Coordinates of C-alpha atoms and ligand atoms in Angstrom, one line a residue:
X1318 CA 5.2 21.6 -1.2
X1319 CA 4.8 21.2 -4.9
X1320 CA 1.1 21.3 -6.4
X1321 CA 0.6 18.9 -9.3
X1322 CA -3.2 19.3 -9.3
X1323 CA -3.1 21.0 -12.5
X1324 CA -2.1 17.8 -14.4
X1325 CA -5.1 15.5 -14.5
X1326 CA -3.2 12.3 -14.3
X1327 CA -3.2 12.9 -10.4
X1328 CA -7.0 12.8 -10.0
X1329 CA -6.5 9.0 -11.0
X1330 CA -3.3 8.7 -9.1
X1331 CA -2.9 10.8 -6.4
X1332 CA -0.1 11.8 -5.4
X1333 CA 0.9 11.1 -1.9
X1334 CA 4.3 12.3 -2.2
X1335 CA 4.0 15.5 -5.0
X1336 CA 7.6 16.5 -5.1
X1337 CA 9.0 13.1 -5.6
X1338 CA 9.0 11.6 -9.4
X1339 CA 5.8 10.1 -10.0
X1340 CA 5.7 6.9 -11.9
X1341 CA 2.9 5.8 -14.4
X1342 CA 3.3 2.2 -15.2
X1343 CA 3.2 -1.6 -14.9
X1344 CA 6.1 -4.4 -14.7
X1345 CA 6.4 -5.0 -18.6
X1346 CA 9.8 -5.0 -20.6
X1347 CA 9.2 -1.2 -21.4
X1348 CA 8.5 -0.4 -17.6
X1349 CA 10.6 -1.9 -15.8
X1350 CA 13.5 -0.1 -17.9
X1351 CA 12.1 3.4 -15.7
X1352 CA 11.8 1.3 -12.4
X1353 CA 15.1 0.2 -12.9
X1354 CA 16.6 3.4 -14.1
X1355 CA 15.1 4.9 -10.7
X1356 CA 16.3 1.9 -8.6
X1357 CA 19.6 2.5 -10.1
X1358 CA 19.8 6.4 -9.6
X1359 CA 18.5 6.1 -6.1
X1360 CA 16.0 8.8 -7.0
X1361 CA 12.7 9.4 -4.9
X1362 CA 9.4 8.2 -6.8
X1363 CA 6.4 7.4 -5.9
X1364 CA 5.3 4.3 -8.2
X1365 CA 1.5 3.7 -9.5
X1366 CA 0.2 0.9 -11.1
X1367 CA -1.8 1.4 -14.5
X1368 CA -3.8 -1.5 -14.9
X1369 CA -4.8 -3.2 -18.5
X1370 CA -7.3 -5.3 -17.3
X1371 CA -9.3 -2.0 -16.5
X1372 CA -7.6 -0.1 -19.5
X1373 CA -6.4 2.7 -17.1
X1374 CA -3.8 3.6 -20.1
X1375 CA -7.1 4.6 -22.1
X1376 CA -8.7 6.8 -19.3
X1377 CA -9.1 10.4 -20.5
X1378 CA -7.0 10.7 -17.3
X1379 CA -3.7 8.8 -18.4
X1380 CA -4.2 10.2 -21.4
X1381 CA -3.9 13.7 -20.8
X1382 CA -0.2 12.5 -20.0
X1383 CA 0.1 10.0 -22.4
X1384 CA -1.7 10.4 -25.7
X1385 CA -0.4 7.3 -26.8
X1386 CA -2.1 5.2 -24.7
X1387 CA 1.4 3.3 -23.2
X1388 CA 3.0 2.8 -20.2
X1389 CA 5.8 4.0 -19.1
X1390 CA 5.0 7.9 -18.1
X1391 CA 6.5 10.1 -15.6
X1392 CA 5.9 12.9 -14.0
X1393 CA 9.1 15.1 -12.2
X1394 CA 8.0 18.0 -10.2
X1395 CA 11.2 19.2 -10.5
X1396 CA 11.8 19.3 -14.5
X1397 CA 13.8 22.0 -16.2
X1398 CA 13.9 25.3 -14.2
X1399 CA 12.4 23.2 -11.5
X1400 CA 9.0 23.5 -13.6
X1401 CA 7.0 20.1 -13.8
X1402 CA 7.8 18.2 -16.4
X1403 CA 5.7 15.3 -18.1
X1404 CA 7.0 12.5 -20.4
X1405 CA 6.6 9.0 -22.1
X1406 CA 8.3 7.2 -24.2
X1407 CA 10.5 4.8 -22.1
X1408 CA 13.7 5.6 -24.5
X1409 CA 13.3 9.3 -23.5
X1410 CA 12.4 8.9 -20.0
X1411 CA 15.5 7.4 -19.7
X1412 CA 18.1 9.5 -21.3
X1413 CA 16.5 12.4 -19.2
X1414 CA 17.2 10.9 -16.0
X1415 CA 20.9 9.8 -16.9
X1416 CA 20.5 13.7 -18.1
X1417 CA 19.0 14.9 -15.3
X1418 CA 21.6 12.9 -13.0
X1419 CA 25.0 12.9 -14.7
X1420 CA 24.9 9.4 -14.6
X1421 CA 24.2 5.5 -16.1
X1422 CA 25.6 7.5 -19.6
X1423 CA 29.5 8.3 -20.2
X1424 CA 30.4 11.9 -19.6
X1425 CA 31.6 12.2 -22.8
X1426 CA 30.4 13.5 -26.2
X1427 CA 31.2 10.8 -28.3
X1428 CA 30.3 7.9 -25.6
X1429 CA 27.0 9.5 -25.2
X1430 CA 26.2 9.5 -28.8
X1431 CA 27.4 6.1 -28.8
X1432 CA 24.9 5.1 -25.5
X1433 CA 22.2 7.2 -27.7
X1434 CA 22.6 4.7 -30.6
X1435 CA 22.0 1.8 -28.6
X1436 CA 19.0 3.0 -26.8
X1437 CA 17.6 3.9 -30.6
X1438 CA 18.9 0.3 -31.4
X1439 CA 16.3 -1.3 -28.7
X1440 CA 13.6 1.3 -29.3
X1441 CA 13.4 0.9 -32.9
X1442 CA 14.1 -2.9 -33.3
X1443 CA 14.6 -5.0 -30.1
X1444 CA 11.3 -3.9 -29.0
X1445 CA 8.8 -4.0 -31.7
X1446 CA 10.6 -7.3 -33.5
X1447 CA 10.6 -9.1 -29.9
X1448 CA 7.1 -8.2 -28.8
X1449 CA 5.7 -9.1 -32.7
X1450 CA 7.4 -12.2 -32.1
X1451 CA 5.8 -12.6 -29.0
X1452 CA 2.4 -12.2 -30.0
X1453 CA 2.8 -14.6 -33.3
X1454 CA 4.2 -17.6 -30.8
X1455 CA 2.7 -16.5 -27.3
X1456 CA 0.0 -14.4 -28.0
X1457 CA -3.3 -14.5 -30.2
X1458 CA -0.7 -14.7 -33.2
X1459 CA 0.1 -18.4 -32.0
X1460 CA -3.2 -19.6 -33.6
X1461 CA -2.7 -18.6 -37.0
X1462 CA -1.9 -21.0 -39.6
X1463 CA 0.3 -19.1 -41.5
X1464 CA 3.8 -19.2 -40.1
X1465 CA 5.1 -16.7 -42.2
X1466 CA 4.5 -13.7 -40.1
X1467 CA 5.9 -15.8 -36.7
X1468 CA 9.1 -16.6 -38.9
X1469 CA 10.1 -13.7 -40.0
X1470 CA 10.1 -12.2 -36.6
X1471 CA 11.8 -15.1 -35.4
X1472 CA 14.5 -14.1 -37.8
X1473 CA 14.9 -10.5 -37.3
X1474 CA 14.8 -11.5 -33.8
X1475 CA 18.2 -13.7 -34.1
X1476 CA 19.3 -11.5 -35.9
X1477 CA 18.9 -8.9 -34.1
X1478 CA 20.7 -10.6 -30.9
X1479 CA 23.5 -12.1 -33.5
X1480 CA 23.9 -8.3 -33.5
X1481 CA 24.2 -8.0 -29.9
X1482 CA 26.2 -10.7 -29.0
X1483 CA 29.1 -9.5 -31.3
X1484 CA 29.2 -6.2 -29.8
X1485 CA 28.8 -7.7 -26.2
X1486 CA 32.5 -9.8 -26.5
X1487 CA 34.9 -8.5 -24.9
X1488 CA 33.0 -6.2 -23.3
X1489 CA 31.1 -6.5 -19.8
X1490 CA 28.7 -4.0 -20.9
X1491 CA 27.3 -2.3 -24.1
X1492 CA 28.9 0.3 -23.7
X1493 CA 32.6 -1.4 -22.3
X1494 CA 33.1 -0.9 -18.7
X1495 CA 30.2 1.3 -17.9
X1496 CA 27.0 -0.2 -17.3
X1497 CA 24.5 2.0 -19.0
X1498 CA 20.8 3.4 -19.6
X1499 CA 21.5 1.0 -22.9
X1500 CA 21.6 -2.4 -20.9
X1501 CA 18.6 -0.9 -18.9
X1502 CA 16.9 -0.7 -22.2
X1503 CA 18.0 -3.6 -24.1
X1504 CA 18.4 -6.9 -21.6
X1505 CA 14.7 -6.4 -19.9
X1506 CA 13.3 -7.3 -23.5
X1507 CA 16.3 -10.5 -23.8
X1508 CA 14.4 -11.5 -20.7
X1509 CA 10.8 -11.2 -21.1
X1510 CA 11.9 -12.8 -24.8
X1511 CA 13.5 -16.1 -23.3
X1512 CA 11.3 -16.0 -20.2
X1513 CA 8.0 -14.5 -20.4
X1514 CA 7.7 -15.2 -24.2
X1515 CA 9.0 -18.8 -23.7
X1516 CA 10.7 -18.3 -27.2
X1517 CA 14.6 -19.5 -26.2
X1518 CA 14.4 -22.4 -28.3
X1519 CA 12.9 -20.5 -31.3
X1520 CA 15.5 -18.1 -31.2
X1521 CA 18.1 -20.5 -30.4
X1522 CA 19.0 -18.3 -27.5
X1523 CA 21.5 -21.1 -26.6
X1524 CA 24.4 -20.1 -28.8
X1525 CA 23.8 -16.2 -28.2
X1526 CA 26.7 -16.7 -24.6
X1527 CA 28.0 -13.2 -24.5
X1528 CA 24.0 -12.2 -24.3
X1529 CA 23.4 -15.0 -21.8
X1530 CA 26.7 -13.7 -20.0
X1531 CA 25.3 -9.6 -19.3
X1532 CA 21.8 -11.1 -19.0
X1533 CA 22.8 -13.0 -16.3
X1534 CA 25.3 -10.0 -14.4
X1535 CA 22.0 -7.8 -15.4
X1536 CA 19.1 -10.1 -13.0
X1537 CA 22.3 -10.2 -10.5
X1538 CA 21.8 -6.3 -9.8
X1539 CA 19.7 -6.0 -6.4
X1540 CA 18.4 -2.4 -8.2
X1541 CA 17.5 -4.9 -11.7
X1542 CA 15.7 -7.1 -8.6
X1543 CA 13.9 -4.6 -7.6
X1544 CA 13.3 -2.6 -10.1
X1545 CA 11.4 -5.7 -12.1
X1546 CA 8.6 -5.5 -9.6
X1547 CA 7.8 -2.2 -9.8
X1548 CA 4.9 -1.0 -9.6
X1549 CA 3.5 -3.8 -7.7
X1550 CA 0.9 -5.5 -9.2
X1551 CA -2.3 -5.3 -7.2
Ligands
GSH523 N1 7.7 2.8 -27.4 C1 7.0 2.7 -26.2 C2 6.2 1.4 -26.1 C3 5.4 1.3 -24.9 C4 4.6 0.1 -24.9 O1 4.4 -0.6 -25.9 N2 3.9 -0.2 -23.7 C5 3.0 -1.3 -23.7 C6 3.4 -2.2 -22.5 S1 5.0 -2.9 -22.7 C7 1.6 -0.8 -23.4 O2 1.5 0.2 -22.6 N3 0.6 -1.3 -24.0 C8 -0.8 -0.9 -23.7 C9 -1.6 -0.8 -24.9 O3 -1.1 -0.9 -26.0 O4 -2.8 -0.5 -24.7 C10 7.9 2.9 -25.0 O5 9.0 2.3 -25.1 O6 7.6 3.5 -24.0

């Protein structure tokens, strides 16, 4: 039986099931891309929720994982030369379990590199322009007076899926025929844009079809189904 009492984060969350992947996390656009990742692979984990309306992501204990202060975190009991192995980040949580697997990434060189750019693509502009965007037009941000700051994430935020669309034609996925850790990355944060953020019409999501095309073979995976309601919330 593997012994993970000498990472903190397990006095918070015990773990029931130690050699299984534990999850750290909560069902936002950056973690549900590991729940679904997991779903997907058909890997064991045992899933726990960090709450924000108790700050669990600033307790000295999730922070001892995660100096960062952000869900999604991991824990694999059997890392590298089967030693634990502790992460965050959701980009690099997921290209080590397409690592880790073989799979949900092309097998070769150049396609992987090519999957890699995508995932950097979402990481460094899907996700902070989207979630700016977010908080100027859902969020506190809503309030302010001065639409600049909501506009210009508006913009990079069209742009941004202009961007997307054009590689999506012709193609089923974003990276062709394989469905990859790069659509696990990129269409949770289309959704929670259109949906939770309630900022379609802003965006003009409407003429974006090749996005509203994968988005819509994405929520049609019973793994994406799942994997969106992971952890549970209380
Ligand atoms: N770049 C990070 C961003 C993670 C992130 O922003 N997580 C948010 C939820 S989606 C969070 O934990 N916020 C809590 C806080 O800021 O206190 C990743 O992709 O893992």
């Amino acid at each position: 039986m593997t012994d993970l009492s000498a990472f903190a984060i397990t006095r918070k969350w015990p773990a029931r099931h130690p050699n299984r992947i534990q999850l750290y996390s909560l069902p936002t656009p950056n973690g549900v891309k590991v729940s679904i990742a997991l779903e997907e692979l058909g890997l064991p984990y045992e899933p726990h929720l960090v709450s924000f309306e108790t700050n669990d992501q600033t307790s000295p204990e999730f922070l001892s994982l995660n100096p960062n202060n952000k869900i999604p975190a991991i824990l694999d009991p059997n890392g590298p030369d089967g030693q634990p192995l502790a992460l965050f980040e959701s980009g690099a949580i997921l290209v080590y379990l397409a690592s880790k697997t073989g799979q949900l990434m092309p097998q070769d060189t150049a396609g992987r590199y090519e999957t890699l750019q995508w995932v950097m693509w979402q990481m460094g502009g899907v996700g902070p322009m989207f979630g700016q965007l977010g908080f100027f037009h859902k969020f506190a941000g809503k309030d302010y007076e001065d639409k600049r700051p909501r506009d210009r994430y508006v913009a990079e935020s069209k742009r941004l899926l202009k961007v997307l669309d054009e590689r999506l034609a012709g193609r089923p996925w974003v990276m062709g025929d394989q469905y990859t850790i790069a659509d696990i990355a990129i269409l949770p944060w289309v959704r929670n844009l259109i949906g939770f953020y309630g900022a379609g019409d802003l965006v003009e999501f409407g003429q974006f079809k090749e996005v509203q095309r994968v988005l819509d073979a994405f929520a049609a995976r019973p793994a994406v189904a799942r994997g969106l309601a992971i952890p549970a919330r209380g």
